[in-house]
Amino acid sequence: MTSSAPGRFITFEGGEGAGKSTQVRLLAERLGTRGIRTLTTREPGGSPRAEEIREVILSGHAARLGPLAEALLFAAARADHLASTIRPALARGDWVICDRFADSTRAYQGVAGGLEEGVINALERLVVGVTRPDLTVVLDLPAEIGLRRANQRRGEAAIDRFESEPLAFHKALREAFRSIAAREPGRCVLVDATGTPEDVGQAVWACVWSRLLDDGAGRGHG
Ligand code: Z5A
């Protein structure tokens, strides 16, 4: 379940406004103070070509093609992101911290969007291959709170493709992420995201420490 490259690969997952971008930044700062070189990135996007695909998806134009075509676009963006950004960074020994990754396809296009699990599995095998995260932090938050946070942050800007889905969709997403975390406890950790950014950051750090840094004698390494 770990990537084959020397760096470490950490992903953050969760519903809208769960605080993923905030926690990606806080974790990178914290690892930086320990002298660990990090690369922060996001999906969809994270490479110039994948960012172009991101624009198409989030504009909502791809939605009318249906869930399979939308999932294929996410997969195309991910393939380029992995080839251009993630795998080279891991090969250099950097720690890669990614805001969303393959579990988002599983939750959004699969569970909440209705795309068959077999299709999602096949795409994941094809695109992700062995470059699976060493650790996935699932930020868990009631959908209503996450949407409120996302709305406050957006202000007057236009609502995007997924934010415009009904509350039931966002509730299904939360359950999807919770069930992914429960199914893969070796890779995933569920973190309560209702506290302050600092509280959540502390909980995230405790997971990263125990899963990836603790050498067993309390000194840590990396
Ligand atoms: N998607 C998909 O369908 N399939 C896929 O395979 C992939 C993605 C990879 C990308 O949108 C969309 O693509 C996404 C899923 C779909 N759905 N949507 N929309 P995006 O990248 O534009 O947005 P996002 O990934 O959903 O993130 P977000 O909703 O923008 O929020 P966030 O990164 O989780 O949270 P944040 O930006 O850190 O915080 C949001 C606000 O809350 C902000 O004002 C913060 O200051 C505040 N905040 C953060 N933490 C806290 C705490 N702890 N307390 C209070 N306030 C907080």
Coordinates of C-alpha atoms and ligand atoms in Angstrom, one line a residue:
M1 CA 0.0 0.0 0.0
T2 CA 3.0 2.3 -0.1
S3 CA 4.5 4.1 -3.1
S4 CA 7.7 2.6 -4.4
A5 CA 9.7 5.9 -4.5
P6 CA 11.9 7.2 -1.6
G7 CA 9.8 10.3 -0.8
R8 CA 6.6 10.1 1.2
F9 CA 3.2 10.7 -0.4
I10 CA 0.4 12.2 1.8
T11 CA -3.1 13.0 0.5
F12 CA -5.9 15.0 2.1
E13 CA -9.5 14.2 1.4
G14 CA -12.9 15.3 2.6
G15 CA -16.0 17.2 1.5
E16 CA -16.3 20.9 0.5
G17 CA -14.8 23.3 3.0
A18 CA -13.4 20.6 5.2
G19 CA -10.1 22.5 5.5
K20 CA -7.9 20.5 3.2
S21 CA -6.0 23.4 1.7
T22 CA -5.5 24.9 5.1
Q23 CA -4.1 21.7 6.5
V24 CA -1.9 21.0 3.5
R25 CA -0.2 24.4 4.1
L26 CA 0.1 23.9 7.9
L27 CA 1.6 20.4 7.5
A28 CA 4.1 21.6 4.8
E29 CA 5.2 24.4 7.2
R30 CA 5.6 22.0 10.1
L31 CA 7.6 19.4 8.0
G32 CA 9.7 22.3 6.7
T33 CA 10.8 23.2 10.2
R34 CA 12.1 19.6 10.6
G35 CA 14.2 20.1 7.4
I36 CA 11.9 17.9 5.3
R37 CA 11.6 19.2 1.7
T38 CA 7.9 19.2 0.7
L39 CA 6.0 19.7 -2.5
T40 CA 2.4 20.8 -2.1
T41 CA 0.0 20.2 -4.9
R42 CA -3.7 19.6 -5.7
E43 CA -6.2 17.8 -7.8
P44 CA -7.7 18.2 -10.2
G45 CA -4.6 20.1 -11.4
G46 CA -1.0 20.2 -10.1
S47 CA 0.7 20.3 -13.6
P48 CA 0.1 22.8 -16.4
R49 CA -1.9 20.4 -18.5
A50 CA -3.9 19.0 -15.6
E51 CA -4.8 22.6 -14.6
E52 CA -6.2 23.1 -18.1
I53 CA -8.4 20.0 -17.6
R54 CA -9.4 21.4 -14.1
E55 CA -10.9 24.5 -15.7
V56 CA -13.0 22.4 -18.1
I57 CA -14.3 20.2 -15.2
L58 CA -15.0 22.9 -12.7
S59 CA -16.7 25.2 -15.2
G60 CA -19.4 22.5 -15.4
H61 CA -19.0 22.0 -19.1
A62 CA -18.0 18.3 -18.8
A63 CA -21.0 17.4 -16.6
R64 CA -23.3 17.1 -19.5
L65 CA -21.0 14.4 -20.9
G66 CA -22.1 12.2 -18.0
P67 CA -20.3 10.6 -15.0
L68 CA -18.0 8.2 -17.0
A69 CA -16.6 11.0 -19.3
E70 CA -16.1 13.2 -16.2
A71 CA -14.3 10.5 -14.4
L72 CA -12.1 10.0 -17.5
L73 CA -11.2 13.7 -17.5
F74 CA -10.2 13.4 -13.8
A75 CA -8.1 10.3 -14.7
A76 CA -6.4 12.1 -17.6
A77 CA -5.5 15.1 -15.3
R78 CA -4.3 12.6 -12.7
A79 CA -2.1 10.7 -15.2
D80 CA -0.3 13.9 -16.2
H81 CA -0.1 15.2 -12.6
L82 CA 1.6 11.9 -11.6
A83 CA 4.0 11.8 -14.5
S84 CA 4.9 15.5 -14.5
T85 CA 4.8 16.5 -10.8
I86 CA 4.3 13.7 -8.2
R87 CA 6.5 10.9 -9.4
P88 CA 9.5 13.2 -10.1
A89 CA 9.2 14.8 -6.7
L90 CA 9.0 11.4 -4.9
A91 CA 12.0 10.2 -6.9
R92 CA 14.0 13.2 -5.6
G93 CA 13.1 12.2 -2.1
D94 CA 10.6 15.1 -1.5
W95 CA 7.5 14.6 0.5
V96 CA 4.4 15.3 -1.6
I97 CA 1.3 16.6 0.1
C98 CA -1.7 16.6 -2.2
D99 CA -5.1 18.3 -1.8
R100 CA -7.4 15.5 -3.0
F101 CA -6.4 12.4 -5.0
A102 CA -8.0 9.1 -6.1
D103 CA -10.3 8.8 -3.1
S104 CA -12.1 11.9 -4.4
T105 CA -13.0 10.1 -7.6
R106 CA -14.2 7.1 -5.5
A107 CA -16.4 9.4 -3.4
Y108 CA -17.6 12.1 -5.9
Q109 CA -17.9 10.1 -9.2
G110 CA -18.4 6.7 -7.5
V111 CA -20.5 6.7 -4.4
A112 CA -22.2 10.1 -4.7
G113 CA -22.2 10.2 -8.6
G114 CA -23.3 6.6 -9.2
L115 CA -20.4 5.4 -11.3
E116 CA -19.8 1.7 -11.0
E117 CA -17.0 0.6 -8.5
G118 CA -15.5 -1.7 -11.2
V119 CA -14.9 1.3 -13.5
I120 CA -13.3 3.3 -10.7
N121 CA -11.1 0.4 -9.7
A122 CA -10.0 -0.1 -13.3
L123 CA -9.1 3.6 -13.7
E124 CA -7.2 3.6 -10.5
R125 CA -5.2 0.5 -11.4
L126 CA -4.4 2.0 -14.8
V127 CA -3.6 5.6 -13.7
V128 CA -2.3 5.4 -10.1
G129 CA -0.6 2.0 -10.4
V130 CA 1.9 1.6 -7.5
T131 CA 2.0 5.4 -6.7
R132 CA -0.5 5.0 -3.9
P133 CA -0.4 7.4 -0.9
D134 CA 1.6 6.4 2.2
L135 CA -0.9 8.2 4.3
T136 CA -4.4 9.7 3.5
V137 CA -5.9 12.1 6.0
V138 CA -9.7 12.2 5.7
L139 CA -11.0 15.4 7.2
D140 CA -14.4 14.7 8.6
L141 CA -17.0 17.4 9.0
P142 CA -20.8 17.6 8.8
A143 CA -21.8 18.7 5.2
E144 CA -23.7 21.8 6.5
I145 CA -20.6 23.2 8.3
G146 CA -18.3 22.5 5.3
L147 CA -20.7 24.2 2.8
R148 CA -21.0 27.2 5.1
R149 CA -17.2 27.5 5.3
A150 CA -16.9 27.1 1.5
N151 CA -19.6 29.7 0.9
Q152 CA -18.0 32.2 3.3
R153 CA -14.6 31.8 1.6
R154 CA -16.1 32.1 -1.9
G155 CA -17.8 35.4 -1.2
E156 CA -19.2 36.8 -4.5
A157 CA -17.3 34.4 -6.8
A158 CA -19.3 32.0 -8.9
I159 CA -20.4 28.7 -7.4
D160 CA -18.5 25.7 -9.1
R161 CA -19.7 22.4 -10.6
F162 CA -19.8 20.4 -7.3
E163 CA -20.7 23.1 -4.8
S164 CA -24.0 23.5 -6.7
E165 CA -25.0 19.9 -5.9
P166 CA -27.8 19.4 -3.3
L167 CA -27.2 18.9 0.4
A168 CA -28.0 15.1 0.0
F169 CA -25.1 14.8 -2.4
H170 CA -22.7 16.4 0.2
K171 CA -24.0 14.1 3.0
A172 CA -23.4 11.1 0.8
L173 CA -19.9 12.3 0.1
R174 CA -19.2 12.5 3.8
E175 CA -20.4 8.9 4.3
A176 CA -18.3 7.8 1.3
F177 CA -15.1 9.3 2.7
R178 CA -15.9 7.8 6.2
S179 CA -16.3 4.4 4.6
I180 CA -13.1 4.6 2.6
A181 CA -11.2 5.5 5.8
A182 CA -12.9 2.5 7.6
R183 CA -12.1 0.1 4.8
E184 CA -8.4 1.0 4.6
P185 CA -7.2 1.8 8.1
G186 CA -3.5 1.0 7.2
R187 CA -3.5 3.9 4.7
C188 CA -6.2 6.3 6.0
V189 CA -6.8 8.2 9.2
L190 CA -10.1 9.9 9.9
V191 CA -9.6 13.3 11.6
D192 CA -12.4 15.4 13.2
A193 CA -12.3 18.7 11.3
T194 CA -14.8 20.6 13.5
G195 CA -12.1 22.3 15.7
T196 CA -10.0 25.4 15.0
P197 CA -7.4 25.1 12.2
E198 CA -4.7 24.8 14.9
D199 CA -6.6 22.0 16.7
V200 CA -7.1 20.1 13.5
G201 CA -3.4 20.7 12.6
Q202 CA -2.3 19.3 15.8
A203 CA -4.4 16.1 15.2
V204 CA -3.0 15.8 11.7
W205 CA 0.6 16.2 13.0
A206 CA 0.0 13.5 15.6
C207 CA -1.0 11.1 12.8
V208 CA 1.9 12.1 10.6
W209 CA 4.3 11.7 13.5
S210 CA 3.0 8.3 14.5
R211 CA 2.6 6.8 11.0
L212 CA 5.6 8.3 9.2
L213 CA 8.1 9.8 11.5
D214 CA 8.2 8.1 14.9
D215 CA 11.3 5.8 15.1
G216 CA 9.8 3.9 18.0
A217 CA 12.1 5.6 20.5
G218 CA 10.2 8.9 20.5
R219 CA 12.9 10.7 18.6
G220 CA 11.5 10.7 15.1
H221 CA 13.5 10.7 11.9
G222 CA 13.4 12.3 8.4
Ligands
Z5A1 N1 -13.2 16.2 -7.6 C1 -13.9 15.1 -8.1 O1 -15.1 15.2 -8.2 N2 -13.2 14.0 -8.4 C2 -11.9 13.9 -8.2 O2 -11.2 12.9 -8.5 C3 -11.2 15.1 -7.7 C4 -11.9 16.2 -7.4 C5 -9.7 15.0 -7.5 C6 -12.3 20.5 -6.7 O3 -12.6 21.7 -6.1 C7 -13.5 19.7 -6.9 O4 -13.3 18.6 -7.7 C8 -14.1 19.2 -5.6 C9 -14.2 17.7 -5.8 C10 -14.0 17.5 -7.2 N3 -15.4 19.7 -5.4 N4 -15.7 20.8 -5.3 N5 -16.1 21.9 -5.3 P1 -11.7 22.7 -5.4 O5 -10.3 22.2 -5.5 O6 -12.0 24.0 -5.9 O7 -12.3 22.7 -3.9 P2 -12.2 21.6 -2.8 O8 -11.2 20.6 -3.0 O9 -13.6 21.1 -2.6 O10 -11.8 22.4 -1.5 P3 -12.6 23.5 -0.8 O11 -14.0 23.2 -0.6 O12 -12.3 24.7 -1.6 O13 -12.1 23.6 0.7 P4 -10.9 23.0 1.5 O14 -9.6 23.0 0.8 O15 -11.4 21.7 2.1 O16 -10.9 24.0 2.7 P5 -10.0 25.3 3.0 O17 -9.9 26.1 1.6 O18 -8.8 25.0 3.7 O19 -11.0 26.1 3.9 C11 -12.3 26.6 3.5 C12 -12.6 27.8 4.3 O20 -12.8 27.5 5.7 C13 -11.5 28.9 4.3 O21 -12.1 30.2 4.4 C14 -10.7 28.6 5.6 O22 -10.1 29.7 6.1 C15 -11.8 28.1 6.5 N6 -11.3 27.0 7.4 C16 -10.4 26.1 7.2 N7 -10.3 25.3 8.3 C17 -11.1 25.8 9.2 C18 -11.4 25.4 10.5 N8 -10.8 24.3 11.1 N9 -12.4 26.1 11.2 C19 -13.0 27.1 10.6 N10 -12.8 27.6 9.4 C20 -11.8 26.9 8.7

